[in-house]
């Protein structure tokens, strides 16, 4: 079989003139060298958050020992409310187990400008089956992870069901676990 051949002119798209009524954009002309140039004061960009959603995603990290961890995100949404807080809700998976996540934190603006004078609040709740983990507290310097103070409460009626999450802990040999801990880093900045 012979292959048909076309010349380059036949393959080129036709010229595309600007449609009637639409302006034709041209590059801006440079200002005359002797014209004064006004400069606006430099400002750092301010992050703004209204709604963020993730569906069918993954979040991964590598810990200091080189171990890789991946959390599957079935659905996760973050909404900043007018009351200057961020609300988080969704479903994540880790090691084959689904978790319902709800959290409330300070605002993104407060995160960016935190000086330690007013700690950034954090409340997190994870539910999986009958198990619940709650964390409530604050972080004085959230961008560096310093100056935290949290209470942690956990109820796990069936620990063997979570053995795959932490193979180094002997969860398979336990019948039920309830725990309360206070976590604090007084190290400051």
Short mmCIF file of N, CA and C in Angstrom, two decimals:
data_model
loop_
_atom_site.label_atom_id
_atom_site.label_comp_id
_atom_site.label_asym_id
_atom_site.label_seq_id
_atom_site.Cartn_x
_atom_site.Cartn_y
_atom_site.Cartn_z
N UNK A 1 0.83 -1.17 0.00
CA UNK A 1 0.00 0.00 0.00
C UNK A 1 0.88 1.24 0.00
N UNK A 2 0.45 2.19 -0.74
CA UNK A 2 1.18 3.45 -0.80
C UNK A 2 0.61 4.39 0.26
N UNK A 3 1.50 5.10 0.91
CA UNK A 3 1.06 6.08 1.90
C UNK A 3 0.82 7.40 1.21
N UNK A 4 -0.31 8.03 1.49
CA UNK A 4 -0.56 9.34 0.89
C UNK A 4 0.39 10.36 1.51
N UNK A 5 0.81 11.31 0.71
CA UNK A 5 1.70 12.36 1.17
C UNK A 5 1.01 13.70 1.01
N UNK A 6 1.25 14.55 1.96
CA UNK A 6 0.70 15.91 1.88
C UNK A 6 1.85 16.87 2.09
N UNK A 7 1.76 18.00 1.45
CA UNK A 7 2.83 18.97 1.65
C UNK A 7 2.55 19.78 2.92
N UNK A 8 3.57 20.47 3.41
CA UNK A 8 3.47 21.22 4.67
C UNK A 8 2.39 22.30 4.59
N UNK A 9 2.21 22.93 3.46
CA UNK A 9 1.22 23.99 3.33
C UNK A 9 -0.19 23.42 3.51
N UNK A 10 -0.41 22.21 3.07
CA UNK A 10 -1.73 21.62 3.19
C UNK A 10 -2.04 21.25 4.64
N UNK A 11 -0.99 20.97 5.47
CA UNK A 11 -1.18 20.59 6.85
C UNK A 11 -1.26 21.79 7.80
N UNK A 12 -0.81 22.96 7.37
CA UNK A 12 -0.81 24.13 8.25
C UNK A 12 -2.23 24.60 8.50
N UNK A 13 -2.53 25.02 9.73
CA UNK A 13 -3.88 25.52 10.02
C UNK A 13 -4.10 26.85 9.32
N UNK A 14 -5.33 27.17 9.00
CA UNK A 14 -5.61 28.44 8.34
C UNK A 14 -5.33 29.58 9.31
N UNK A 15 -5.03 30.78 8.80
CA UNK A 15 -4.80 31.92 9.68
C UNK A 15 -6.03 32.18 10.53
N UNK A 16 -5.83 32.66 11.78
CA UNK A 16 -6.93 32.85 12.71
C UNK A 16 -7.04 34.34 13.04
N UNK A 17 -7.79 35.08 12.27
CA UNK A 17 -7.93 36.50 12.57
C UNK A 17 -8.74 36.68 13.85
N UNK A 18 -8.55 37.81 14.55
CA UNK A 18 -9.29 38.08 15.78
C UNK A 18 -10.76 38.24 15.43
N UNK A 19 -11.64 37.62 16.19
CA UNK A 19 -13.07 37.76 15.93
C UNK A 19 -13.50 39.22 16.09
N UNK A 20 -14.53 39.60 15.38
CA UNK A 20 -15.02 40.97 15.43
C UNK A 20 -15.43 41.32 16.85
N UNK A 21 -15.10 42.51 17.30
CA UNK A 21 -15.47 42.97 18.63
C UNK A 21 -14.48 42.59 19.72
N UNK A 22 -13.53 41.70 19.46
CA UNK A 22 -12.53 41.32 20.46
C UNK A 22 -11.25 42.10 20.20
N UNK A 23 -10.66 42.63 21.25
CA UNK A 23 -9.43 43.39 21.05
C UNK A 23 -8.27 42.47 20.71
N UNK A 24 -7.33 42.99 19.98
CA UNK A 24 -6.11 42.26 19.66
C UNK A 24 -5.08 42.68 20.70
N UNK A 25 -4.50 41.71 21.39
CA UNK A 25 -3.55 42.01 22.46
C UNK A 25 -2.16 42.17 21.87
N UNK A 26 -1.49 43.22 22.27
CA UNK A 26 -0.11 43.45 21.85
C UNK A 26 0.72 43.70 23.10
N UNK A 27 2.02 43.41 23.04
CA UNK A 27 2.86 43.64 24.22
C UNK A 27 2.87 45.12 24.58
N UNK A 28 2.97 45.38 25.91
CA UNK A 28 3.01 46.77 26.37
C UNK A 28 4.31 47.42 25.91
N UNK A 29 4.23 48.69 25.60
CA UNK A 29 5.42 49.43 25.19
C UNK A 29 6.19 49.85 26.43
N UNK A 30 7.49 49.83 26.34
CA UNK A 30 8.33 50.24 27.47
C UNK A 30 8.19 51.74 27.68
N UNK A 31 8.25 52.15 28.95
CA UNK A 31 8.16 53.57 29.28
C UNK A 31 9.43 54.28 28.82
N UNK A 32 9.29 55.55 28.55
CA UNK A 32 10.45 56.34 28.15
C UNK A 32 11.47 56.32 29.27
N UNK A 33 12.77 56.34 28.96
CA UNK A 33 13.80 56.23 29.99
C UNK A 33 13.73 57.35 31.02
N UNK A 34 13.24 58.54 30.68
CA UNK A 34 13.23 59.63 31.64
C UNK A 34 11.92 59.71 32.42
N UNK A 35 10.98 58.80 32.19
CA UNK A 35 9.70 58.81 32.91
C UNK A 35 9.89 58.25 34.31
N UNK A 36 9.30 58.90 35.34
CA UNK A 36 9.45 58.37 36.70
C UNK A 36 8.70 57.05 36.84
N UNK A 37 9.26 56.16 37.62
CA UNK A 37 8.67 54.85 37.84
C UNK A 37 8.15 54.80 39.26
N UNK A 38 6.85 54.57 39.39
CA UNK A 38 6.25 54.48 40.72
C UNK A 38 6.42 53.07 41.23
N UNK A 39 6.79 52.95 42.49
CA UNK A 39 6.92 51.61 43.05
C UNK A 39 6.00 51.50 44.26
N UNK A 40 5.31 50.39 44.32
CA UNK A 40 4.41 50.13 45.43
C UNK A 40 5.22 49.51 46.55
N UNK A 41 4.83 49.73 47.79
CA UNK A 41 5.56 49.10 48.89
C UNK A 41 5.44 47.59 48.79
N UNK A 42 6.53 46.91 49.08
CA UNK A 42 6.53 45.45 48.99
C UNK A 42 5.78 44.88 50.19
N UNK A 43 4.87 43.96 49.89
CA UNK A 43 4.12 43.29 50.93
C UNK A 43 4.24 41.79 50.74
N UNK A 44 4.32 41.08 51.85
CA UNK A 44 4.34 39.63 51.77
C UNK A 44 2.96 39.15 51.40
N UNK A 45 2.87 38.14 50.55
CA UNK A 45 1.54 37.62 50.22
C UNK A 45 0.89 37.03 51.47
N UNK A 46 -0.38 37.23 51.61
CA UNK A 46 -1.14 36.71 52.74
C UNK A 46 -1.92 35.49 52.27
N UNK A 47 -1.67 34.33 52.90
CA UNK A 47 -2.44 33.16 52.48
C UNK A 47 -3.90 33.33 52.85
N UNK A 48 -4.74 32.82 52.02
CA UNK A 48 -6.18 32.89 52.27
C UNK A 48 -6.74 31.52 51.98
N UNK A 49 -7.65 31.08 52.81
CA UNK A 49 -8.20 29.75 52.67
C UNK A 49 -9.71 29.85 52.83
N UNK A 50 -10.42 29.34 51.91
CA UNK A 50 -11.87 29.26 52.05
C UNK A 50 -12.29 27.81 52.07
N UNK A 51 -12.05 27.09 51.02
CA UNK A 51 -12.40 25.68 50.94
C UNK A 51 -11.32 24.93 50.18
N UNK A 52 -10.88 23.82 50.73
CA UNK A 52 -9.95 22.93 50.04
C UNK A 52 -10.54 21.53 50.14
N UNK A 53 -10.54 20.79 49.05
CA UNK A 53 -11.04 19.42 49.07
C UNK A 53 -10.06 18.51 48.35
N UNK A 54 -9.94 17.29 48.85
CA UNK A 54 -9.13 16.27 48.18
C UNK A 54 -9.97 15.01 48.14
N UNK A 55 -10.03 14.38 46.98
CA UNK A 55 -10.77 13.14 46.81
C UNK A 55 -9.86 12.15 46.12
N UNK A 56 -9.80 10.93 46.65
CA UNK A 56 -8.99 9.85 46.08
C UNK A 56 -7.54 10.28 45.87
N UNK A 57 -6.90 10.73 46.92
CA UNK A 57 -5.50 11.16 46.84
C UNK A 57 -4.63 10.38 47.81
N UNK A 58 -3.38 10.79 47.89
CA UNK A 58 -2.44 10.18 48.81
C UNK A 58 -1.55 11.27 49.40
N UNK A 59 -1.17 11.08 50.65
CA UNK A 59 -0.20 11.93 51.30
C UNK A 59 0.89 11.00 51.82
N UNK A 60 2.12 11.30 51.50
CA UNK A 60 3.20 10.43 51.92
C UNK A 60 4.32 11.20 52.58
N UNK A 61 5.13 10.51 53.34
CA UNK A 61 6.29 11.11 53.98
C UNK A 61 7.33 10.04 54.25
N UNK A 62 8.54 10.48 54.48
CA UNK A 62 9.65 9.60 54.83
C UNK A 62 10.15 10.04 56.19
N UNK A 63 10.14 9.13 57.17
CA UNK A 63 10.59 9.52 58.52
C UNK A 63 12.12 9.55 58.57
N UNK A 64 12.69 10.03 59.67
CA UNK A 64 14.15 10.15 59.76
C UNK A 64 14.90 8.84 59.56
N UNK A 65 14.26 7.69 59.83
CA UNK A 65 14.93 6.41 59.64
C UNK A 65 14.88 5.94 58.18
N UNK A 66 14.14 6.70 57.32
CA UNK A 66 14.04 6.33 55.92
C UNK A 66 12.79 5.52 55.59
N UNK A 67 11.96 5.24 56.58
CA UNK A 67 10.73 4.47 56.36
C UNK A 67 9.69 5.34 55.67
N UNK A 68 9.11 4.83 54.58
CA UNK A 68 8.06 5.54 53.84
C UNK A 68 6.70 5.18 54.38
N UNK A 69 5.86 6.20 54.53
CA UNK A 69 4.48 5.99 54.95
C UNK A 69 3.56 6.71 53.98
N UNK A 70 2.43 6.10 53.70
CA UNK A 70 1.46 6.70 52.79
C UNK A 70 0.08 6.59 53.41
N UNK A 71 -0.63 7.71 53.44
CA UNK A 71 -2.01 7.75 53.90
C UNK A 71 -2.89 7.96 52.67
N UNK A 72 -3.86 7.10 52.48
CA UNK A 72 -4.82 7.28 51.40
C UNK A 72 -5.89 8.27 51.83
N UNK A 73 -6.25 9.15 50.95
CA UNK A 73 -7.29 10.14 51.25
C UNK A 73 -8.51 9.79 50.41
N UNK A 74 -9.51 9.22 51.06
CA UNK A 74 -10.76 8.93 50.36
C UNK A 74 -11.47 10.25 50.05
N UNK A 75 -11.57 11.09 51.10
CA UNK A 75 -12.20 12.40 50.98
C UNK A 75 -11.71 13.23 52.15
N UNK A 76 -11.31 14.46 51.90
CA UNK A 76 -10.86 15.34 52.96
C UNK A 76 -11.18 16.77 52.56
N UNK A 77 -11.78 17.52 53.47
CA UNK A 77 -12.08 18.91 53.17
C UNK A 77 -11.64 19.79 54.33
N UNK A 78 -11.17 20.98 53.97
CA UNK A 78 -10.76 21.99 54.94
C UNK A 78 -11.51 23.26 54.59
N UNK A 79 -12.16 23.85 55.59
CA UNK A 79 -12.93 25.07 55.38
C UNK A 79 -12.57 26.05 56.48
N UNK A 80 -12.22 27.27 56.10
CA UNK A 80 -11.97 28.28 57.11
C UNK A 80 -13.25 29.06 57.34
N UNK A 81 -13.64 29.15 58.61
CA UNK A 81 -14.90 29.79 58.96
C UNK A 81 -14.68 31.27 59.26
N UNK A 82 -15.76 32.04 59.27
CA UNK A 82 -15.64 33.45 59.63
C UNK A 82 -15.14 33.63 61.07
N UNK A 83 -15.27 32.61 61.91
CA UNK A 83 -14.81 32.70 63.30
C UNK A 83 -13.30 32.49 63.40
N UNK A 84 -12.60 32.55 62.28
CA UNK A 84 -11.14 32.43 62.23
C UNK A 84 -10.64 31.08 62.75
N UNK A 85 -11.22 30.04 62.23
CA UNK A 85 -10.73 28.71 62.54
C UNK A 85 -10.85 27.86 61.28
N UNK A 86 -10.08 26.82 61.21
CA UNK A 86 -10.16 25.89 60.09
C UNK A 86 -10.81 24.60 60.57
N UNK A 87 -11.81 24.14 59.86
CA UNK A 87 -12.50 22.89 60.18
C UNK A 87 -12.11 21.85 59.13
N UNK A 88 -11.72 20.67 59.60
CA UNK A 88 -11.27 19.59 58.73
C UNK A 88 -12.18 18.39 58.95
N UNK A 89 -12.60 17.73 57.87
CA UNK A 89 -13.38 16.51 58.00
C UNK A 89 -13.11 15.62 56.80
N UNK A 90 -13.24 14.32 57.02
CA UNK A 90 -13.05 13.41 55.90
C UNK A 90 -12.79 11.99 56.34
N UNK A 91 -12.40 11.20 55.35
CA UNK A 91 -12.09 9.79 55.55
C UNK A 91 -10.72 9.51 54.94
N UNK A 92 -9.86 8.90 55.75
CA UNK A 92 -8.52 8.54 55.28
C UNK A 92 -8.31 7.05 55.54
N UNK A 93 -7.29 6.48 54.91
CA UNK A 93 -6.96 5.08 55.16
C UNK A 93 -5.46 4.94 55.38
N UNK A 94 -5.12 4.01 56.28
CA UNK A 94 -3.72 3.74 56.55
C UNK A 94 -3.61 2.27 56.92
N UNK A 95 -2.68 1.58 56.31
CA UNK A 95 -2.45 0.16 56.56
C UNK A 95 -3.74 -0.65 56.42
N UNK A 96 -4.55 -0.28 55.41
CA UNK A 96 -5.77 -1.03 55.13
C UNK A 96 -6.94 -0.73 56.05
N UNK A 97 -6.82 0.28 56.87
CA UNK A 97 -7.88 0.62 57.83
C UNK A 97 -8.43 2.01 57.54
N UNK A 98 -9.77 2.16 57.56
CA UNK A 98 -10.39 3.47 57.33
C UNK A 98 -10.55 4.23 58.65
N UNK A 99 -10.35 5.55 58.58
CA UNK A 99 -10.50 6.42 59.73
C UNK A 99 -11.36 7.62 59.33
N UNK A 100 -12.28 7.98 60.21
CA UNK A 100 -13.03 9.22 60.06
C UNK A 100 -12.24 10.29 60.81
N UNK A 101 -11.99 11.40 60.16
CA UNK A 101 -11.19 12.48 60.74
C UNK A 101 -12.06 13.71 60.91
N UNK A 102 -12.00 14.31 62.09
CA UNK A 102 -12.57 15.64 62.29
C UNK A 102 -11.52 16.43 63.08
N UNK A 103 -11.36 17.67 62.72
CA UNK A 103 -10.37 18.51 63.40
C UNK A 103 -10.79 19.96 63.33
N UNK A 104 -10.28 20.72 64.27
CA UNK A 104 -10.48 22.17 64.26
C UNK A 104 -9.16 22.79 64.70
N UNK A 105 -8.72 23.76 63.94
CA UNK A 105 -7.47 24.45 64.26
C UNK A 105 -7.69 25.95 64.22
N UNK A 106 -6.65 26.68 64.56
CA UNK A 106 -6.70 28.12 64.38
C UNK A 106 -6.70 28.44 62.90
N UNK A 107 -6.80 29.71 62.58
CA UNK A 107 -6.87 30.12 61.18
C UNK A 107 -5.50 30.03 60.50
N UNK A 108 -5.52 30.02 59.18
CA UNK A 108 -4.28 30.00 58.41
C UNK A 108 -3.48 31.28 58.67
N UNK A 109 -4.16 32.41 58.79
CA UNK A 109 -3.46 33.67 59.08
C UNK A 109 -2.77 33.59 60.43
N UNK A 110 -3.45 33.04 61.44
CA UNK A 110 -2.82 32.89 62.75
C UNK A 110 -1.65 31.92 62.70
N UNK A 111 -1.73 30.92 61.87
CA UNK A 111 -0.62 29.98 61.69
C UNK A 111 0.60 30.71 61.17
N UNK A 112 0.38 31.57 60.19
CA UNK A 112 1.48 32.28 59.55
C UNK A 112 2.12 33.30 60.49
N UNK A 113 1.32 33.94 61.34
CA UNK A 113 1.84 35.03 62.16
C UNK A 113 2.05 34.64 63.61
N UNK A 114 1.94 33.36 63.96
CA UNK A 114 2.05 32.93 65.34
C UNK A 114 3.41 33.31 65.93
N UNK A 115 3.36 33.97 67.10
CA UNK A 115 4.58 34.40 67.77
C UNK A 115 4.78 33.69 69.10
N UNK A 116 3.88 32.83 69.48
CA UNK A 116 3.97 32.15 70.76
C UNK A 116 3.16 32.85 71.83
N UNK A 117 2.81 34.13 71.63
CA UNK A 117 2.01 34.86 72.61
C UNK A 117 0.60 34.28 72.69
N UNK A 118 0.05 33.88 71.58
CA UNK A 118 -1.27 33.25 71.53
C UNK A 118 -1.11 31.94 70.79
N UNK A 119 -1.00 30.81 71.50
CA UNK A 119 -0.79 29.52 70.83
C UNK A 119 -1.89 29.19 69.83
N UNK A 120 -1.50 28.43 68.81
CA UNK A 120 -2.41 28.02 67.75
C UNK A 120 -3.17 26.79 68.24
N UNK A 121 -4.51 26.84 68.35
CA UNK A 121 -5.28 25.71 68.89
C UNK A 121 -5.44 24.56 67.90
N UNK A 122 -5.43 23.35 68.43
CA UNK A 122 -5.61 22.15 67.60
C UNK A 122 -6.47 21.15 68.36
N UNK A 123 -7.53 20.67 67.71
CA UNK A 123 -8.36 19.59 68.23
C UNK A 123 -8.54 18.58 67.11
N UNK A 124 -8.22 17.31 67.37
CA UNK A 124 -8.31 16.26 66.35
C UNK A 124 -9.03 15.05 66.94
N UNK A 125 -9.89 14.44 66.14
CA UNK A 125 -10.56 13.19 66.54
C UNK A 125 -10.47 12.21 65.39
N UNK A 126 -10.01 11.00 65.68
CA UNK A 126 -9.96 9.91 64.70
C UNK A 126 -10.86 8.79 65.20
N UNK A 127 -11.73 8.29 64.34
CA UNK A 127 -12.61 7.17 64.66
C UNK A 127 -12.39 6.08 63.62
N UNK A 128 -12.26 4.84 64.12
CA UNK A 128 -12.18 3.69 63.23
C UNK A 128 -12.85 2.52 63.93
N UNK A 129 -14.00 2.13 63.41
CA UNK A 129 -14.77 1.10 64.10
C UNK A 129 -15.15 1.61 65.47
N UNK A 130 -14.87 0.82 66.51
CA UNK A 130 -15.17 1.23 67.88
C UNK A 130 -14.04 2.04 68.51
N UNK A 131 -12.94 2.18 67.85
CA UNK A 131 -11.78 2.87 68.42
C UNK A 131 -11.85 4.38 68.16
N UNK A 132 -11.43 5.15 69.17
CA UNK A 132 -11.43 6.60 69.06
C UNK A 132 -10.15 7.15 69.68
N UNK A 133 -9.55 8.10 68.99
CA UNK A 133 -8.40 8.83 69.52
C UNK A 133 -8.74 10.31 69.43
N UNK A 134 -8.57 11.02 70.56
CA UNK A 134 -8.83 12.47 70.61
C UNK A 134 -7.57 13.17 71.08
N UNK A 135 -7.27 14.28 70.45
CA UNK A 135 -6.14 15.10 70.85
C UNK A 135 -6.62 16.54 70.93
N UNK A 136 -6.31 17.21 72.02
CA UNK A 136 -6.75 18.58 72.21
C UNK A 136 -5.59 19.37 72.81
N UNK A 137 -5.31 20.54 72.24
CA UNK A 137 -4.24 21.34 72.79
C UNK A 137 -3.88 22.50 71.89
N UNK A 138 -2.61 22.88 71.94
CA UNK A 138 -2.16 24.02 71.15
C UNK A 138 -0.67 23.90 70.88
N UNK A 139 -0.23 24.72 69.90
CA UNK A 139 1.18 24.77 69.53
C UNK A 139 1.59 26.24 69.51
N UNK A 140 2.60 26.59 70.32
CA UNK A 140 3.02 27.99 70.39
C UNK A 140 3.69 28.43 69.10
N UNK A 141 4.51 27.57 68.52
CA UNK A 141 5.23 27.88 67.28
C UNK A 141 4.92 26.79 66.25
N UNK A 142 3.75 26.84 65.63
CA UNK A 142 3.31 25.74 64.78
C UNK A 142 4.17 25.50 63.54
N UNK A 143 4.79 26.51 63.00
CA UNK A 143 5.59 26.30 61.79
C UNK A 143 6.88 25.53 62.08
N UNK A 144 7.32 25.51 63.33
CA UNK A 144 8.51 24.74 63.69
C UNK A 144 8.17 23.55 64.57
N UNK A 145 6.87 23.43 64.97
CA UNK A 145 6.46 22.31 65.79
C UNK A 145 6.97 22.40 67.23
N UNK A 146 7.24 23.59 67.71
CA UNK A 146 7.79 23.76 69.06
C UNK A 146 6.76 24.41 69.98
N UNK A 147 6.89 24.13 71.28
CA UNK A 147 6.00 24.72 72.25
C UNK A 147 4.61 24.12 72.24
N UNK A 148 4.51 22.80 72.05
CA UNK A 148 3.19 22.18 72.00
C UNK A 148 2.77 21.70 73.39
N UNK A 149 1.48 21.64 73.60
CA UNK A 149 0.89 21.10 74.82
C UNK A 149 -0.43 20.43 74.43
N UNK A 150 -0.50 19.11 74.58
CA UNK A 150 -1.67 18.35 74.16
C UNK A 150 -2.09 17.36 75.23
N UNK A 151 -3.38 17.06 75.26
CA UNK A 151 -3.86 15.88 75.98
C UNK A 151 -4.29 14.90 74.91
N UNK A 152 -4.03 13.64 75.14
CA UNK A 152 -4.35 12.58 74.19
C UNK A 152 -5.16 11.54 74.94
N UNK A 153 -6.32 11.21 74.40
CA UNK A 153 -7.17 10.17 74.97
C UNK A 153 -7.47 9.15 73.89
N UNK A 154 -7.31 7.87 74.23
CA UNK A 154 -7.54 6.80 73.26
C UNK A 154 -8.37 5.70 73.90
N UNK A 155 -9.33 5.19 73.16
CA UNK A 155 -10.13 4.04 73.56
C UNK A 155 -10.11 3.05 72.40
N UNK A 156 -9.62 1.85 72.68
CA UNK A 156 -9.50 0.83 71.65
C UNK A 156 -10.02 -0.49 72.21
N UNK A 157 -11.31 -0.80 71.99
CA UNK A 157 -11.88 -2.04 72.55
C UNK A 157 -11.33 -3.31 71.91
N UNK A 158 -10.80 -3.23 70.69
CA UNK A 158 -10.30 -4.42 69.99
C UNK A 158 -8.91 -4.14 69.42
N UNK A 159 -7.88 -4.08 70.26
CA UNK A 159 -6.53 -3.75 69.78
C UNK A 159 -5.99 -4.67 68.68
N UNK A 160 -6.26 -5.99 68.69
CA UNK A 160 -5.72 -6.81 67.60
C UNK A 160 -6.15 -6.34 66.21
N UNK A 161 -7.29 -5.67 66.09
CA UNK A 161 -7.74 -5.18 64.79
C UNK A 161 -6.81 -4.08 64.25
N UNK A 162 -5.98 -3.51 65.12
CA UNK A 162 -5.08 -2.42 64.72
C UNK A 162 -3.61 -2.84 64.69
N UNK A 163 -3.35 -4.12 64.82
CA UNK A 163 -1.97 -4.62 64.87
C UNK A 163 -1.17 -4.24 63.63
N UNK A 164 -1.80 -4.19 62.47
CA UNK A 164 -1.07 -3.85 61.23
C UNK A 164 -0.60 -2.39 61.23
N UNK A 165 -1.23 -1.53 62.03
CA UNK A 165 -0.84 -0.13 62.07
C UNK A 165 0.50 0.08 62.75
N UNK A 166 0.80 -0.74 63.72
CA UNK A 166 2.04 -0.59 64.48
C UNK A 166 2.60 -1.96 64.82
N UNK A 167 3.35 -2.55 63.88
CA UNK A 167 3.84 -3.91 64.09
C UNK A 167 4.79 -4.04 65.28
N UNK A 168 5.38 -2.94 65.75
CA UNK A 168 6.32 -3.01 66.87
C UNK A 168 5.62 -3.08 68.23
N UNK A 169 4.33 -2.74 68.27
CA UNK A 169 3.58 -2.82 69.52
C UNK A 169 2.84 -4.15 69.59
N UNK A 170 2.79 -4.77 70.76
CA UNK A 170 2.12 -6.08 70.89
C UNK A 170 0.60 -5.95 71.02
N UNK A 171 -0.04 -5.30 70.06
CA UNK A 171 -1.48 -5.08 70.14
C UNK A 171 -2.27 -6.39 70.05
N UNK A 172 -1.74 -7.37 69.35
CA UNK A 172 -2.47 -8.64 69.16
C UNK A 172 -2.69 -9.36 70.48
N UNK A 173 -1.87 -9.09 71.49
CA UNK A 173 -2.00 -9.80 72.77
C UNK A 173 -2.87 -9.05 73.79
N UNK A 174 -3.43 -7.91 73.40
CA UNK A 174 -4.23 -7.11 74.33
C UNK A 174 -5.72 -7.31 74.08
N UNK A 175 -6.52 -7.16 75.14
CA UNK A 175 -7.96 -7.32 74.96
C UNK A 175 -8.68 -5.99 74.83
N UNK A 176 -8.21 -4.95 75.51
CA UNK A 176 -8.81 -3.61 75.39
C UNK A 176 -7.79 -2.60 75.92
N UNK A 177 -7.83 -1.40 75.35
CA UNK A 177 -6.89 -0.36 75.78
C UNK A 177 -7.64 0.95 75.91
N UNK A 178 -7.42 1.62 77.04
CA UNK A 178 -7.84 3.00 77.24
C UNK A 178 -6.61 3.73 77.76
N UNK A 179 -6.35 4.90 77.20
CA UNK A 179 -5.14 5.62 77.60
C UNK A 179 -5.40 7.11 77.66
N UNK A 180 -4.67 7.76 78.55
CA UNK A 180 -4.67 9.22 78.66
C UNK A 180 -3.22 9.64 78.80
N UNK A 181 -2.81 10.62 78.00
CA UNK A 181 -1.44 11.12 78.09
C UNK A 181 -1.44 12.62 77.92
N UNK A 182 -0.46 13.24 78.54
CA UNK A 182 -0.25 14.67 78.35
C UNK A 182 1.11 14.84 77.70
N UNK A 183 1.10 15.49 76.55
CA UNK A 183 2.31 15.69 75.76
C UNK A 183 2.67 17.15 75.79
N UNK A 184 3.92 17.46 76.11
CA UNK A 184 4.30 18.86 76.23
C UNK A 184 5.75 19.04 75.77
N UNK A 185 5.97 20.12 75.05
CA UNK A 185 7.32 20.52 74.66
C UNK A 185 7.48 21.96 75.16
N UNK A 186 8.25 22.11 76.20
CA UNK A 186 8.46 23.45 76.74
C UNK A 186 9.71 24.09 76.15
N UNK A 187 10.20 23.53 75.05
CA UNK A 187 11.44 24.02 74.44
C UNK A 187 11.34 25.38 73.79
N UNK A 188 10.13 25.88 73.52
CA UNK A 188 10.00 27.19 72.87
C UNK A 188 10.54 27.19 71.47
N UNK A 189 10.92 28.39 70.97
CA UNK A 189 11.35 28.45 69.57
C UNK A 189 12.62 27.78 69.41
#
